[in-house]
Amino acid sequence: MSPQWCSFGAQGLAKAAEQVDPAAPLLLFDSGVGGLSVLAEIRKLLPDAPVIYAADLAGLPYGNKSEAEIAARVCGLLGRMAERFRPRLICIACNTASTIALAMVREVLEVPIVGTVPAIKPAAEISHRGVIGLLGTAATIRQGYVDRLEAEFASDKLLLRHAAPELVTAAEAVLRGQVVDANVFQRAADGLRSQPGGADIDTVVLACTHFPLVQAQLAEAFGGKVTFVDGAAGIARRIGVLTQGQTFRRSHSDFALFTGKHDPFSELAPAFERLSINRSLVL
Ligand code: DGL
């Protein structure tokens, strides 16, 4: 491990604004295309910020992996990427990776890290009936991190959780222009509605960054009677705060970075180009 990033106990504090190279990128990391839902919000708030979008497609899906496997993978990959690309900040645009590995990554990398936290707090603030659904990966919904958010922000609410791994596959397919069977979305909605109290759900937390990419299909499956909440806009605001005063120089430097043997950029080009990423690299 290089001393550049293997600094145990480092807090990853932001450098003084004038010390930051204007071309230093924000590095967004997810197992797949889910983090594009976060990138969309970052583009709105910080249109000039240089970005590397990293997708660990060789490791997708994270949701059915063990905690140990996810933590080792995310720490290892982010370490290599931080050393090679020198980002000014890393955003783990993945609920599964964040709820499991955020603290560990912060321990070992000397760069500010922003994670993705299931949006239970904002959901609890807007739920009228006090029944909230949470859709995530199997790995996310079993985390103590989620139990703690529930205890802190929704202890007077009923929080129903459902693992919807099919939605990850569906979002990956939709962004590749493929048609997805509507039953996939209906099964996710039914997984929440069929639980005791589920008929009263009025707010649904999309606790996986892939899911806002298929929100329209989910809205149809829920029959339009719920409000969806996700963390993307809040993450963008947090990045805005942590990079306040820094200058950005983009100069067409942005790219997608994929793990694996094959470069899927041509299949995903429309989704990336909409967010001004026009080239790719395989790690
Ligand atoms: N996008 C990831 C998340 O936010 C998960 C997808 C996966 O299972 O890899 O949890």
Coordinates of C-alpha atoms and ligand atoms in Angstrom, one line a residue:
M1 CA 0.0 0.0 0.0
S2 CA 1.3 3.4 -0.9
P3 CA 1.8 5.9 1.9
Q4 CA -0.2 8.4 -0.2
W5 CA -3.4 6.8 0.8
C6 CA -2.6 4.3 3.5
S7 CA -2.7 6.8 6.3
F8 CA -4.5 5.2 9.2
G9 CA -6.3 7.7 11.4
A10 CA -6.4 10.3 8.6
Q11 CA -9.6 12.3 8.8
G12 CA -9.6 13.2 5.1
L13 CA -10.0 16.8 5.9
A14 CA -10.4 19.2 2.9
K15 CA -7.2 21.0 1.9
A16 CA -7.2 24.8 1.9
A17 CA -8.9 25.9 -1.3
E18 CA -5.8 27.5 -2.8
Q19 CA -3.8 24.2 -2.5
V20 CA -6.3 22.3 -4.7
D21 CA -5.3 21.8 -8.3
P22 CA -8.2 23.3 -10.4
A23 CA -8.1 20.2 -12.7
A24 CA -8.2 17.7 -9.8
P25 CA -11.4 15.7 -10.3
L26 CA -14.3 14.6 -8.1
L27 CA -14.2 10.8 -8.2
L28 CA -17.6 9.2 -8.0
F29 CA -17.7 5.5 -7.3
D30 CA -20.5 2.9 -7.6
S31 CA -20.7 -0.8 -8.5
G32 CA -22.4 0.2 -11.7
V33 CA -24.4 3.0 -13.3
G34 CA -26.4 3.9 -10.1
G35 CA -24.1 6.8 -9.2
L36 CA -25.2 8.6 -12.4
S37 CA -28.3 9.6 -10.3
V38 CA -25.9 11.4 -8.0
L39 CA -23.8 12.8 -10.8
A40 CA -27.0 14.4 -12.3
E41 CA -27.4 16.5 -9.1
I42 CA -23.6 17.3 -8.9
R43 CA -23.8 18.6 -12.5
K44 CA -26.7 20.9 -11.5
L45 CA -24.9 22.4 -8.5
L46 CA -21.2 22.3 -9.7
P47 CA -21.4 22.4 -13.5
D48 CA -17.6 23.2 -13.8
A49 CA -16.3 20.4 -11.6
P50 CA -14.1 17.8 -13.3
V51 CA -15.4 14.3 -12.7
I52 CA -14.3 10.7 -13.0
Y53 CA -17.2 8.3 -12.8
A54 CA -15.9 4.9 -11.7
A55 CA -18.1 1.8 -12.0
D56 CA -16.9 -1.5 -10.5
L57 CA -18.8 -3.5 -13.1
A58 CA -16.5 -6.5 -12.5
G59 CA -17.9 -6.5 -8.9
L60 CA -21.5 -5.8 -9.7
P61 CA -23.8 -6.5 -7.9
Y62 CA -22.6 -5.6 -4.5
G63 CA -26.0 -6.3 -2.9
N64 CA -25.6 -10.0 -2.7
K65 CA -22.0 -10.0 -1.4
S66 CA -20.7 -10.3 2.1
E67 CA -19.7 -7.3 4.2
A68 CA -16.1 -8.5 4.2
E69 CA -16.0 -8.9 0.4
I70 CA -17.5 -5.4 -0.2
A71 CA -15.3 -3.7 2.4
A72 CA -12.1 -5.3 0.9
R73 CA -13.1 -4.5 -2.6
V74 CA -14.1 -0.9 -2.1
C75 CA -11.1 -0.1 0.0
G76 CA -8.7 -1.7 -2.5
L77 CA -10.2 -0.1 -5.5
L78 CA -10.6 3.4 -4.1
G79 CA -7.0 3.2 -2.9
R80 CA -5.7 2.4 -6.4
M81 CA -7.9 5.1 -7.9
A82 CA -6.9 7.7 -5.4
E83 CA -3.2 7.0 -6.0
R84 CA -3.5 7.1 -9.8
F85 CA -6.0 10.0 -10.3
R86 CA -5.4 12.2 -7.3
P87 CA -9.1 13.3 -6.8
R88 CA -9.8 16.3 -4.6
L89 CA -12.7 14.4 -3.1
I90 CA -14.3 10.9 -3.4
C91 CA -18.0 10.3 -3.4
I92 CA -19.1 6.8 -2.7
A93 CA -22.3 7.0 -4.8
C94 CA -23.5 3.7 -3.5
N95 CA -25.6 2.9 -0.4
T96 CA -24.3 -0.6 -0.1
A97 CA -20.7 0.4 -0.2
S98 CA -21.2 3.4 2.1
T99 CA -23.3 1.6 4.8
I100 CA -20.6 -1.1 5.0
A101 CA -17.2 0.5 4.2
L102 CA -17.5 4.3 4.6
A103 CA -15.8 4.4 8.0
M104 CA -13.0 2.1 6.8
V105 CA -12.3 4.0 3.6
R106 CA -12.1 7.2 5.6
E107 CA -9.6 5.6 7.9
V108 CA -7.2 4.6 5.1
L109 CA -7.5 7.5 2.5
E110 CA -6.2 11.0 2.9
V111 CA -8.9 12.6 0.8
P112 CA -12.3 13.9 1.8
I113 CA -14.9 11.1 1.3
V114 CA -18.6 11.7 1.0
G115 CA -20.9 8.7 1.4
T116 CA -24.5 7.9 0.5
V117 CA -26.8 7.4 3.4
P118 CA -30.4 6.0 3.0
A119 CA -32.6 9.1 3.2
I120 CA -34.6 8.0 6.2
K121 CA -34.4 11.4 7.9
P122 CA -36.1 13.4 5.1
A123 CA -38.6 10.6 4.6
A124 CA -39.6 10.8 8.2
E125 CA -40.0 14.5 7.9
I126 CA -42.5 14.3 5.1
S127 CA -44.5 11.1 5.8
H128 CA -48.1 12.1 6.8
R129 CA -49.3 8.6 7.7
G130 CA -46.1 7.6 9.4
V131 CA -45.5 4.5 7.3
I132 CA -42.3 4.5 5.3
G133 CA -41.1 1.9 2.8
L134 CA -37.4 1.4 2.1
L135 CA -36.1 -0.3 -1.0
G136 CA -32.5 -1.2 -1.1
T137 CA -30.1 -4.1 -1.7
A138 CA -30.1 -7.1 0.6
A139 CA -26.7 -6.0 1.9
T140 CA -28.0 -2.5 2.7
I141 CA -31.2 -3.3 4.4
R142 CA -29.6 -5.6 6.9
Q143 CA -27.0 -3.0 8.1
G144 CA -26.8 -1.7 11.6
Y145 CA -26.2 1.7 10.0
V146 CA -29.9 1.5 8.8
D147 CA -31.1 0.4 12.2
R148 CA -29.3 3.4 13.7
L149 CA -30.9 5.9 11.2
E150 CA -34.3 4.3 12.0
A151 CA -33.8 4.7 15.7
E152 CA -32.5 8.3 15.4
F153 CA -34.9 9.7 12.9
A154 CA -37.9 7.4 12.5
S155 CA -38.5 5.8 15.9
D156 CA -42.1 7.1 15.9
K157 CA -42.7 5.7 12.4
L158 CA -43.2 2.3 10.9
L159 CA -40.3 1.6 8.6
L160 CA -40.8 -1.4 6.3
R161 CA -37.7 -2.7 4.4
H162 CA -37.6 -4.7 1.2
A163 CA -34.5 -6.0 -0.7
A164 CA -35.0 -5.4 -4.5
P165 CA -31.9 -6.7 -6.3
E166 CA -33.9 -7.1 -9.5
L167 CA -34.2 -3.3 -9.7
V168 CA -30.4 -3.0 -9.9
T169 CA -30.4 -5.3 -13.0
A170 CA -33.4 -3.4 -14.3
A171 CA -31.7 0.0 -14.0
E172 CA -28.5 -1.3 -15.7
A173 CA -30.7 -2.6 -18.5
V174 CA -32.8 0.6 -18.9
L175 CA -29.6 2.7 -19.2
R176 CA -28.4 0.4 -22.0
G177 CA -31.7 1.1 -23.8
Q178 CA -33.2 -2.4 -23.1
V179 CA -36.8 -3.0 -22.4
V180 CA -37.6 -4.3 -18.9
D181 CA -40.7 -6.3 -17.9
A182 CA -43.0 -4.1 -15.8
N183 CA -43.5 -7.0 -13.4
V184 CA -40.0 -6.4 -12.0
F185 CA -41.2 -3.0 -10.7
Q186 CA -44.5 -4.4 -9.6
R187 CA -42.7 -7.1 -7.5
A188 CA -40.7 -4.4 -5.7
A189 CA -43.8 -2.4 -4.9
D190 CA -45.7 -5.5 -3.8
G191 CA -42.7 -6.5 -1.6
L192 CA -43.4 -3.4 0.6
R193 CA -47.2 -3.2 0.2
S194 CA -47.7 -6.9 1.2
Q195 CA -46.1 -6.4 4.6
P196 CA -48.3 -5.7 7.7
G197 CA -49.0 -1.9 7.5
G198 CA -47.7 -1.7 3.9
A199 CA -51.0 -0.5 2.5
D200 CA -50.5 2.8 4.4
I201 CA -47.0 3.6 3.0
D202 CA -47.0 7.1 1.7
T203 CA -43.2 7.7 1.4
V204 CA -40.6 5.4 -0.2
V205 CA -36.8 5.7 0.4
L206 CA -34.8 4.7 -2.6
A207 CA -31.8 3.4 -0.7
C208 CA -29.9 2.3 -3.7
T209 CA -28.5 4.8 -6.2
H210 CA -29.7 2.7 -9.1
F211 CA -33.3 3.1 -8.1
P212 CA -33.9 6.8 -8.9
L213 CA -33.0 5.8 -12.5
V214 CA -36.2 3.8 -12.6
Q215 CA -38.4 6.0 -10.5
A216 CA -41.0 6.6 -13.2
Q217 CA -41.5 2.8 -13.5
L218 CA -41.7 2.5 -9.8
A219 CA -44.2 5.3 -9.5
E220 CA -46.4 3.5 -11.9
A221 CA -46.1 0.2 -10.0
F222 CA -47.0 2.0 -6.7
G223 CA -50.0 3.6 -8.4
G224 CA -48.8 7.1 -8.0
K225 CA -49.7 7.3 -4.3
V226 CA -46.3 7.6 -2.8
T227 CA -43.5 10.2 -2.6
F228 CA -40.0 8.9 -3.4
V229 CA -37.0 10.2 -1.5
D230 CA -33.3 9.7 -2.3
G231 CA -30.1 11.2 -1.1
A232 CA -28.7 12.5 -4.4
A233 CA -29.4 16.2 -3.9
G234 CA -28.1 16.2 -0.3
I235 CA -24.9 14.5 -1.4
A236 CA -24.4 17.2 -4.1
R237 CA -24.9 19.9 -1.5
R238 CA -22.4 18.3 0.9
I239 CA -19.8 18.2 -1.9
G240 CA -20.6 21.8 -2.6
V241 CA -19.8 22.7 1.0
L242 CA -16.6 20.6 1.1
T243 CA -15.3 22.2 -2.1
Q244 CA -16.4 25.8 -1.2
G245 CA -13.8 28.3 -2.4
Q246 CA -12.0 25.8 -4.7
T247 CA -11.7 26.5 -8.4
F248 CA -12.6 24.0 -11.1
R249 CA -11.2 23.6 -14.5
R250 CA -12.9 20.9 -16.6
S251 CA -11.4 21.2 -20.1
H252 CA -13.0 18.0 -21.5
S253 CA -11.1 15.9 -19.0
D254 CA -14.0 13.9 -17.6
F255 CA -14.2 10.1 -18.2
A256 CA -15.9 6.9 -17.1
L257 CA -13.7 4.3 -15.5
F258 CA -14.8 0.6 -15.6
T259 CA -13.4 -2.4 -13.9
G260 CA -13.5 -5.7 -16.0
K261 CA -12.2 -6.9 -19.2
H262 CA -14.6 -5.2 -21.6
D263 CA -15.4 -1.5 -22.0
P264 CA -19.2 -1.1 -22.0
F265 CA -19.1 2.6 -22.9
S266 CA -20.7 2.2 -26.4
E267 CA -23.7 0.5 -24.8
L268 CA -24.0 3.2 -22.2
A269 CA -23.0 6.2 -24.2
P270 CA -26.3 8.0 -24.2
A271 CA -26.6 7.8 -20.4
F272 CA -23.1 9.1 -19.9
E273 CA -23.2 11.7 -22.7
R274 CA -26.3 13.3 -21.2
L275 CA -24.0 14.1 -18.2
S276 CA -21.1 15.3 -20.4
I277 CA -19.0 12.2 -20.1
N278 CA -17.8 11.2 -23.5
R279 CA -14.9 8.8 -23.1
S280 CA -13.9 5.9 -20.9
L281 CA -11.0 3.8 -19.6
V282 CA -10.8 0.3 -18.3
L283 CA -8.9 -0.2 -15.0
Ligands
DGL1 N1 -25.9 1.2 -6.4 C1 -25.7 0.4 -5.3 C2 -26.3 1.0 -4.1 O1 -26.6 2.2 -4.0 C3 -26.0 -1.1 -5.3 C4 -26.0 -1.9 -6.5 C5 -25.4 -3.3 -6.3 O2 -26.1 -4.2 -5.8 O3 -24.3 -3.4 -6.7 O4 -26.6 0.3 -3.1

